[in-house]
Short mmCIF file of C-alpha atoms in Angstrom, two decimals:
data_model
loop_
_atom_site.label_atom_id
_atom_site.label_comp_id
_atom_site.label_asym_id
_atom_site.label_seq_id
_atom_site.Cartn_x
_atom_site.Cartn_y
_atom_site.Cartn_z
CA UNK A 1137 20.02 27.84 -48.66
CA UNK A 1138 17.72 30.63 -47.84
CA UNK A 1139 14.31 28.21 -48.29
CA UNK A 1140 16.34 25.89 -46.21
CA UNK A 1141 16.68 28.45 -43.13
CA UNK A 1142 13.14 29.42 -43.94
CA UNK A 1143 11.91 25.86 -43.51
CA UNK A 1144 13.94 25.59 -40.26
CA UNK A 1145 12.46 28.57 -38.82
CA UNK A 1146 8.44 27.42 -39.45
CA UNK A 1147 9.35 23.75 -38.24
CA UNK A 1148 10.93 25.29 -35.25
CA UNK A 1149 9.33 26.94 -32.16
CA UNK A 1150 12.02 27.56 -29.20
CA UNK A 1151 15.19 29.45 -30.15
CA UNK A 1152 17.77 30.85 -28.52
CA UNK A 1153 20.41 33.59 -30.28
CA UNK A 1154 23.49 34.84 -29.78
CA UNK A 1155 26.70 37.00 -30.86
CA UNK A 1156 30.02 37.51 -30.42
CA UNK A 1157 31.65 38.75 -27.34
CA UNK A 1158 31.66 42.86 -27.01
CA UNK A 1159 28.58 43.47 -29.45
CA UNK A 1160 28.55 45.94 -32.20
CA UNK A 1161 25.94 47.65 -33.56
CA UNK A 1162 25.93 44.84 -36.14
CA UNK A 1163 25.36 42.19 -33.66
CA UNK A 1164 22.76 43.59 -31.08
CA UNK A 1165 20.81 44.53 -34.28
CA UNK A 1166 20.87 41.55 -36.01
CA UNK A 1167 19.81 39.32 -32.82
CA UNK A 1168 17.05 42.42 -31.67
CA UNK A 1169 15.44 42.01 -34.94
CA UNK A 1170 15.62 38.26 -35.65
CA UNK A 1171 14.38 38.10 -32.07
CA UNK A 1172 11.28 40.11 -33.08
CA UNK A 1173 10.36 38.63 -36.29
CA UNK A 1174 11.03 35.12 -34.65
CA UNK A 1175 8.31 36.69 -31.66
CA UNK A 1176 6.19 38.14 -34.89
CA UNK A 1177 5.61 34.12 -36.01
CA UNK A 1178 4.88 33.43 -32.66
CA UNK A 1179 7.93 31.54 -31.73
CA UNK A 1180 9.92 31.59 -28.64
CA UNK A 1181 13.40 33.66 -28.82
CA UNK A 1182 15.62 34.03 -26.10
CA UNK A 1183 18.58 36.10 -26.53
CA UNK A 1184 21.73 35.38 -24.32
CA UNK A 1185 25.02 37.12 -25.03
CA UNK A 1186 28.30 37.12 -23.13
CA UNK A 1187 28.40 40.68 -23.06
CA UNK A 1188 25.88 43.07 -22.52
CA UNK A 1189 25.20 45.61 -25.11
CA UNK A 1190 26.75 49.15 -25.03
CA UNK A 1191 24.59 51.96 -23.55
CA UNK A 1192 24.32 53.70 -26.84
CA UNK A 1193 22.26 50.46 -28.34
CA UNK A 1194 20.21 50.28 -25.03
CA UNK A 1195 16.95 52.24 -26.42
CA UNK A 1196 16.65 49.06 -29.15
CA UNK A 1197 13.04 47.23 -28.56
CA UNK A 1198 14.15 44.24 -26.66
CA UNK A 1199 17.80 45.66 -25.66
CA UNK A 1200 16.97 45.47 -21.96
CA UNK A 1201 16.00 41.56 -22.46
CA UNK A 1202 19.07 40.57 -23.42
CA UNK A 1203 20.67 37.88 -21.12
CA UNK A 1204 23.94 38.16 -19.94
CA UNK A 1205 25.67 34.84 -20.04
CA UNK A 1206 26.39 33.63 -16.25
CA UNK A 1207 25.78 29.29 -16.91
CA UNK A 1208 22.58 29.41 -14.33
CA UNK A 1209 20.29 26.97 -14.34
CA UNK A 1210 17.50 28.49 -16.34
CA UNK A 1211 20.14 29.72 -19.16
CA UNK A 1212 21.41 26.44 -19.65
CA UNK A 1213 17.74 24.86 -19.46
CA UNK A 1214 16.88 27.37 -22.32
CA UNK A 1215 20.25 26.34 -24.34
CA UNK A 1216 19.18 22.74 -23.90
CA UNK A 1217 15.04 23.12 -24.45
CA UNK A 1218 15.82 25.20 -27.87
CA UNK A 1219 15.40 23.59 -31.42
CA UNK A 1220 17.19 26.34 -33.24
CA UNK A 1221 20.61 28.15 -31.51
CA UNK A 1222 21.02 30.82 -34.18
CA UNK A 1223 24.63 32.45 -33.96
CA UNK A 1224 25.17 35.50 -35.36
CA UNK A 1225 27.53 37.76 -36.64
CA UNK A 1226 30.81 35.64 -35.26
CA UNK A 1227 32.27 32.45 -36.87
CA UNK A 1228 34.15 30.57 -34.43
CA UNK A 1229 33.17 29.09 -31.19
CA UNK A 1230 36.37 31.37 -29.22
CA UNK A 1231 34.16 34.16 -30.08
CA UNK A 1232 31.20 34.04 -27.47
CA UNK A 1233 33.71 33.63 -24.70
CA UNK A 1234 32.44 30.93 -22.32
CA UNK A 1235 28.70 30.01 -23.71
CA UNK A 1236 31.09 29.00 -26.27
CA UNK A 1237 30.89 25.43 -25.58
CA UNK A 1238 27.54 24.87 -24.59
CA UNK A 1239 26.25 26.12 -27.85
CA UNK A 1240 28.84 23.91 -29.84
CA UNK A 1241 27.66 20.67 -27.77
CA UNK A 1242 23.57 21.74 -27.85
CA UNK A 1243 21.73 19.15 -29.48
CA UNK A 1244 19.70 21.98 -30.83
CA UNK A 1245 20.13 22.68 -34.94
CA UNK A 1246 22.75 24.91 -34.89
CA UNK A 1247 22.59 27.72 -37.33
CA UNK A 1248 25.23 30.22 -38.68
CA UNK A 1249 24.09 34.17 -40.18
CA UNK A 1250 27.18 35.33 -40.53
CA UNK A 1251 29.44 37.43 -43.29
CA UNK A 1252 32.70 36.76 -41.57
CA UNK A 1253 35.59 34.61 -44.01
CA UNK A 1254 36.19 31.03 -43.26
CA UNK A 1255 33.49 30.13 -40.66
CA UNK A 1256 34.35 27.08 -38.90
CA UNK A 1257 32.61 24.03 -39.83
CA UNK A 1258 30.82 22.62 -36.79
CA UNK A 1259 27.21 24.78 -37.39
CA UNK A 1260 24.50 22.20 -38.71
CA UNK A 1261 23.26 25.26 -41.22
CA UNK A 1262 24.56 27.97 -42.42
CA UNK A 1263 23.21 31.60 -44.34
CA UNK A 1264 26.48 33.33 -44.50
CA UNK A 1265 28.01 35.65 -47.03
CA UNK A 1266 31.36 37.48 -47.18
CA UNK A 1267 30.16 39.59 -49.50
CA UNK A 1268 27.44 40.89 -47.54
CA UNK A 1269 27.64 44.22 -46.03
CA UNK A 1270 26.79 42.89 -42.49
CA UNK A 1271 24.58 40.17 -40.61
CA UNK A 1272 22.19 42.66 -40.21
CA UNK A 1273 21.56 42.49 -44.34
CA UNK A 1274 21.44 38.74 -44.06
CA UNK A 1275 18.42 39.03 -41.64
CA UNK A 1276 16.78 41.19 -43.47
CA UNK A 1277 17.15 38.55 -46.68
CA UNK A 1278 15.53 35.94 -44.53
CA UNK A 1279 12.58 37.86 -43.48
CA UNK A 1280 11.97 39.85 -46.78
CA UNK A 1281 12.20 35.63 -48.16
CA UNK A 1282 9.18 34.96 -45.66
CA UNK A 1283 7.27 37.91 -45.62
CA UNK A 1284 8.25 41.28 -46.06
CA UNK A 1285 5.40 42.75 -43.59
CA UNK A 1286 6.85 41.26 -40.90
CA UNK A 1287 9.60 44.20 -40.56
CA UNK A 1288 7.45 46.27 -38.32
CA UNK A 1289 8.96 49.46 -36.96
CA UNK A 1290 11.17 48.00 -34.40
CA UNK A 1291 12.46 45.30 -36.26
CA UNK A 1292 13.37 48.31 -39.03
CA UNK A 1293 15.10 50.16 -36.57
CA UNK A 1294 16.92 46.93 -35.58
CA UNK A 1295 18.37 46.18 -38.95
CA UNK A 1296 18.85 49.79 -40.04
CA UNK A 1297 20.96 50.09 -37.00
CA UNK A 1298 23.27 46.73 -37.82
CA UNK A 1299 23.59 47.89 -41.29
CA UNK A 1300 24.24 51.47 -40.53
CA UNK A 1301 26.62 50.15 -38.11
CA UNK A 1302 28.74 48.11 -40.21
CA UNK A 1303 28.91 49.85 -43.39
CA UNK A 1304 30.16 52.87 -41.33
CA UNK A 1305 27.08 55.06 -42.19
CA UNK A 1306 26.87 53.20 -45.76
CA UNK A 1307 30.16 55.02 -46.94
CA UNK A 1308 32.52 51.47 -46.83
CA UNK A 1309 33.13 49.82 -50.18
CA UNK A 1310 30.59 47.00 -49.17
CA UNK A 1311 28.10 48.97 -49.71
CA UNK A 1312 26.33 47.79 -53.28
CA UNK A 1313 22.90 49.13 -55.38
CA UNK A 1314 21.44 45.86 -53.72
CA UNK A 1315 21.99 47.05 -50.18
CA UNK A 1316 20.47 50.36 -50.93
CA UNK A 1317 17.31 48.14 -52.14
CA UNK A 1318 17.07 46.72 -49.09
CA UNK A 1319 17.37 49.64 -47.21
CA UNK A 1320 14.21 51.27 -49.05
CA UNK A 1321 12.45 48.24 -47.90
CA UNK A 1322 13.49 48.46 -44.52
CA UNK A 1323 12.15 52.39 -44.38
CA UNK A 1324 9.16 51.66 -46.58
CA UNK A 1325 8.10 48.80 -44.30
CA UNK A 1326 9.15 50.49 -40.79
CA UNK A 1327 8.65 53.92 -41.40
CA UNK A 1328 11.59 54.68 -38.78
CA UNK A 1329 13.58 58.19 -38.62
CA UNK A 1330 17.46 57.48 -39.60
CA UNK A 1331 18.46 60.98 -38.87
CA UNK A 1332 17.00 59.86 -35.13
CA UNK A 1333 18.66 56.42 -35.28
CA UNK A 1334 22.06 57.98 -36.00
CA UNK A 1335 21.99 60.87 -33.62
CA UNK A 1336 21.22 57.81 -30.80
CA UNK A 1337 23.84 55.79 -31.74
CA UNK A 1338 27.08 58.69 -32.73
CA UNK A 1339 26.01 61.46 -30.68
CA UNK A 1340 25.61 60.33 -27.26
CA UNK A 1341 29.09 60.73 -26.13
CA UNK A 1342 30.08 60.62 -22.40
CA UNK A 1343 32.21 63.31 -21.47
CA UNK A 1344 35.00 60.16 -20.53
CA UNK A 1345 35.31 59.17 -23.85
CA UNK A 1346 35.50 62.93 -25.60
CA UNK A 1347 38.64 63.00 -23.43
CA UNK A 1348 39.76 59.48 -23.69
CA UNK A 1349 39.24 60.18 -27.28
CA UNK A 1350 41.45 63.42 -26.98
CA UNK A 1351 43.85 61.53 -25.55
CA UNK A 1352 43.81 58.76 -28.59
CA UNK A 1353 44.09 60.97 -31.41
CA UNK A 1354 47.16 63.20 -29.46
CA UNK A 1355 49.01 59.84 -29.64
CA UNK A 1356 48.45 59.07 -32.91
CA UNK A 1357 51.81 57.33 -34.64
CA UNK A 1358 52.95 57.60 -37.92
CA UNK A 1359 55.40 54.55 -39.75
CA UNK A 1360 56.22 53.39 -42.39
CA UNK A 1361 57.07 56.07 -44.46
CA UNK A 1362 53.42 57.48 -43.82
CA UNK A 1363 51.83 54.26 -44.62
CA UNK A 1364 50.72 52.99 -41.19
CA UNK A 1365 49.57 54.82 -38.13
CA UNK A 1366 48.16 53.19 -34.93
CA UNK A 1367 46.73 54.59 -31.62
CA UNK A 1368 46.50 53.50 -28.52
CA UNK A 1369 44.60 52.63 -25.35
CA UNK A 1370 45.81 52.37 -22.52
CA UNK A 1371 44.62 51.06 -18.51
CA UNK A 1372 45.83 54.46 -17.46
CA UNK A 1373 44.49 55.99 -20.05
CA UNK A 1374 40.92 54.51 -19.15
CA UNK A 1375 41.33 54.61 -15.63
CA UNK A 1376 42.47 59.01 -15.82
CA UNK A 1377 39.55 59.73 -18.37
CA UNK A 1378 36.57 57.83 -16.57
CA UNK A 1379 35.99 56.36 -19.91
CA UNK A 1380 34.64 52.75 -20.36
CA UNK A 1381 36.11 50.04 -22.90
CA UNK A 1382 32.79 49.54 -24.81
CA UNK A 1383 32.64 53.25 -25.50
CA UNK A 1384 35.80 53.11 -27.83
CA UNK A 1385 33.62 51.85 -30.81
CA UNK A 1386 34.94 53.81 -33.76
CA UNK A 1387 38.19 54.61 -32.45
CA UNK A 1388 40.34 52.67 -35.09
CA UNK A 1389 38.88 54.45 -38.03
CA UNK A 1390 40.55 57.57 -37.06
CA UNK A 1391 43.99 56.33 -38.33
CA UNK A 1392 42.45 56.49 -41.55
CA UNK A 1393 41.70 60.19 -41.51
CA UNK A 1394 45.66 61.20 -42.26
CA UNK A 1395 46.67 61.29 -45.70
CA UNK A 1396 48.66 58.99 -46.94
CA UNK A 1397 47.92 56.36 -44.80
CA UNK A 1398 46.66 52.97 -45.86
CA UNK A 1399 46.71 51.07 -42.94
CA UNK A 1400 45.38 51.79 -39.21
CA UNK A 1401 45.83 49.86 -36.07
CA UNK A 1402 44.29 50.26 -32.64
CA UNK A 1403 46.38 48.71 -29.54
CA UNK A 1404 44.09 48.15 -26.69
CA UNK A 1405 45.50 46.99 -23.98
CA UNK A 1406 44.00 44.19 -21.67
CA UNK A 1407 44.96 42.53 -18.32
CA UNK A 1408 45.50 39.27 -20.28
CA UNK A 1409 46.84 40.46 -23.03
CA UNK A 1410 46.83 43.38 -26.28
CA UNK A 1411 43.81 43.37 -28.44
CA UNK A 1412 44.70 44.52 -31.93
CA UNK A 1413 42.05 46.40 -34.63
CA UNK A 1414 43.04 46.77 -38.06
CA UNK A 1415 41.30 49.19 -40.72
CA UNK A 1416 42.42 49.69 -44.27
CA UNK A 1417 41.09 51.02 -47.72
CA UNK A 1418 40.66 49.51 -51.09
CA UNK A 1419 43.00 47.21 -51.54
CA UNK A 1420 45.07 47.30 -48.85
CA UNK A 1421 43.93 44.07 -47.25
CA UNK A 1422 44.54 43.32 -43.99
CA UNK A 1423 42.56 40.02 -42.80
CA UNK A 1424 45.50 38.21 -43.42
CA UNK A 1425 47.54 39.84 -41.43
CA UNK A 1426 45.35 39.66 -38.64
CA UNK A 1427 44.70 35.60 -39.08
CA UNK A 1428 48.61 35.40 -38.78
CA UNK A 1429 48.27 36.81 -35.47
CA UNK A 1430 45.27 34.04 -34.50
CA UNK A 1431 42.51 36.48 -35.24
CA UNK A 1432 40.69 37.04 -38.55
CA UNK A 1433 37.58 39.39 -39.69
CA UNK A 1434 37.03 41.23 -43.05
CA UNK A 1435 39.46 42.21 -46.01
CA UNK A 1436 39.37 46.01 -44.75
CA UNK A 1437 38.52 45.34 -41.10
CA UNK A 1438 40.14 42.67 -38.71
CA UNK A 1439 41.13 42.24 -35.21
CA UNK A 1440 43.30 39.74 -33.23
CA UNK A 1441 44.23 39.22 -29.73
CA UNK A 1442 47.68 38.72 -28.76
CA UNK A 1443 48.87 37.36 -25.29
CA UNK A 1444 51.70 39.97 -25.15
CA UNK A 1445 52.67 42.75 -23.11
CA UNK A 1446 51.26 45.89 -24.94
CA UNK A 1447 54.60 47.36 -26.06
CA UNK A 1448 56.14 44.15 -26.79
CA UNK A 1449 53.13 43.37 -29.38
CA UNK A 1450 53.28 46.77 -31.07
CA UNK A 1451 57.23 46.18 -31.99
CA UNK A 1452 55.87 42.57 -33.16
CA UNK A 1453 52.59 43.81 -35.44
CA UNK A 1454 54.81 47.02 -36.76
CA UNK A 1455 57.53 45.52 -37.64
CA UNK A 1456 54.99 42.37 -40.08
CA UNK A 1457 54.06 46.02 -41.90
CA UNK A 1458 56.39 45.61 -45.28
CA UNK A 1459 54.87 41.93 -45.94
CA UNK A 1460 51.66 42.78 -46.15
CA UNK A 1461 52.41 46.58 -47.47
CA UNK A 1462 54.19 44.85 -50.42
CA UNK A 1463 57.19 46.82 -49.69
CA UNK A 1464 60.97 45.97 -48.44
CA UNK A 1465 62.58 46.48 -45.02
CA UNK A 1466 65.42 48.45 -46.88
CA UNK A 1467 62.51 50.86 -48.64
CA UNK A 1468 60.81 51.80 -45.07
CA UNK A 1469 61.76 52.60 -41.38
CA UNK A 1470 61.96 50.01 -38.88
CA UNK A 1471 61.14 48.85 -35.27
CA UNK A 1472 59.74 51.84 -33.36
CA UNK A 1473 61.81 54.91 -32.79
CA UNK A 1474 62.81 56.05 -29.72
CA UNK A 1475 59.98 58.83 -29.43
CA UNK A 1476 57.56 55.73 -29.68
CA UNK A 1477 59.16 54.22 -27.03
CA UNK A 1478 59.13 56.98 -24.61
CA UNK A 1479 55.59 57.25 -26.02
CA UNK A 1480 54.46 54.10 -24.51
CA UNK A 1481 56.24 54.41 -21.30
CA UNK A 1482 54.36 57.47 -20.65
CA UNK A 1483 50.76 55.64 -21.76
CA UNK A 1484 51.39 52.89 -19.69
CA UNK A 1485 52.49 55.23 -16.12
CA UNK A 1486 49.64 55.10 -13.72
CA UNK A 1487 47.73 58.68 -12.51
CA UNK A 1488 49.77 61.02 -10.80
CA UNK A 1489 53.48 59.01 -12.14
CA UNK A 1490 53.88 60.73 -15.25
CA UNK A 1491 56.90 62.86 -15.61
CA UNK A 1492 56.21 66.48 -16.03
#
């Protein structure tokens, strides 16, 4: 498969790439530095996303380039002059929001790098792995496959930061000896700074979300018999701190940090909607549990979105908990207690309506 992506890319001159909607690290990485190895072989590679990346990602080599999707004239003249729409890091269609459809209908070769479970089937090639620590790993595969010298100093700082990113600072359980291989390549080749890259990425904080953060972790919920916690976000919440929804990145694992616990969800609430993060440890899987809610993702990370009023689809999620805990309803506590409730009521109160 990889000398079959290989032979797609040196056939190929016009490409466009893309990722999922409200980029990670993982996904502006992996399109930055596919983008400049494409640019390295002299190809064309135009990157359009739905979402802009987050501000802490900005000082990437081609970060300000990135196209916001908006269906003008010259986007969808690019989407229809490409031979190769490379999609990245996402593997279903619902996922890029509304360029969805015009890259599922492109006559261009359509072509999956992915390490998301059960990609859907319409992509005309595919280099994905579930095992793989991220996309940004898969990239670096195909280059290292063409030529190794190609990972210049941006592109290394490109797929250090997608790795980085989704391996949470190479301390998850997908992190193998192979990875760490590739990672020696990526600093022999680049000759980039990863205390640098970090401190860009983790420790450039506004002072909105410090607080909004404050706020989070005050909040935090304990169930189950100390098995599950979750957190939540809020409109108010967001609206009192000054903080911005792309600056929550993170904010799930936190769950994880109280012991005991073995599962972690993050409620965000949306105007459409609550969006749901899971985290978990070992073996604790919780991909399945997200898929039953119409989302999906990795064993140990997984999200969902559920069009349901925020407190109406915590009750729903917490009360799924002893299925996929492996534990009966008679051996835990159930539904939320009435300190959650009042909980909620108060998170969801506009500024300035909060009881005293």
């Amino acid at each position: 498969m990889l000398q079959e992506v290989c032979a797609l890319i040196d056939r190929s001159e016009r490409f466009v790439l893309t990722t999922h909607a409200k980029p990670d690290g993982d996904a502006i990485g992996s399109v930055l530095g596919f983008a400049r190895y494409l640019q390295q072989k002299g190809k064309s590679a135009t990157i359009i996303t739905c979402d802009p990346p987050p501000f802490n990602l900005e000082w990437l080599h081609g970060a300000l380039d990135i196209q916001v999707y908006d269906g003008s004239l010259r986007q969808m003249q690019a989407i229809a002059d490409a031979d190769v729409i490379a999609v990245m890091d996402l593997n279903a269609q619902n996922r890029m929001g509304p360029m969805g459809a015009s890259v599922r209908n492109a006559t261009a070769t359509r072509l999956l790098i992915d390490h998301h479970t059960d990609p859907e089937g319409w992509f005309d090639l595919a280099y994905a792995r579930e095992s793989a620590s991220s996309t940004g790993q898969l990239v670096y595969e195909i280059i290292s496959a063409d030529d190794p010298a190609l990972i210049d100093h941006a592109t290394a700082e490109c797929l250090y930061t997608a790795i980085m990113t989704d391996t949470g600072s190479f301390r998850y359980s997908n992190v193998t000896p192979e990875l760490h291989r590739a990672i020696a390549e990526i600093l022999e080749y680049g000759r980039i700074d990863p205390s640098a890259i970090h401190t860009a990425i983790y420790d450039r904080k506004s002072e909105g979300s410090l607080k909004l953060l404050a706020r989070l972790l005050q909040g935090l919920q304990i169930e189950w018999n100390g098995l599950v916690s979750y957190t939540v976000i809020t409109n108010a919440m967001l609206q009192e701190t000054g903080a911005h929804i792309e600056e929550t990145e993170g904010y799930v694992n936190w769950g994880l940090a109280v012991e005991g616990v073995r599962i972690t969800m993050l409620f965000t609430q949306t105007e459409r909607g609550t969006k749901v993060s899971f985290r978990s440890r070992g073996d604790d899987h919780v991909h399945k549990w997200a898929q039953s809610l119409g989302g999906g993702g990795h064993p140990n990370a997984s999200g969902a979105f559920v069009r349901k009023p925020l407190e109406e689809t915590i009750e729903m999620v917490m009360a799924q908990a002893p299925r996929h805990l492996d534990m009966s309803d008679q051996d835990a506590d159930q539904g939320l207690s009435d300190e959650d409730q009042e909980y909620l009521s108060m998170l969801q109160a506009g500024p300035g309506r909060r009881q005293a």
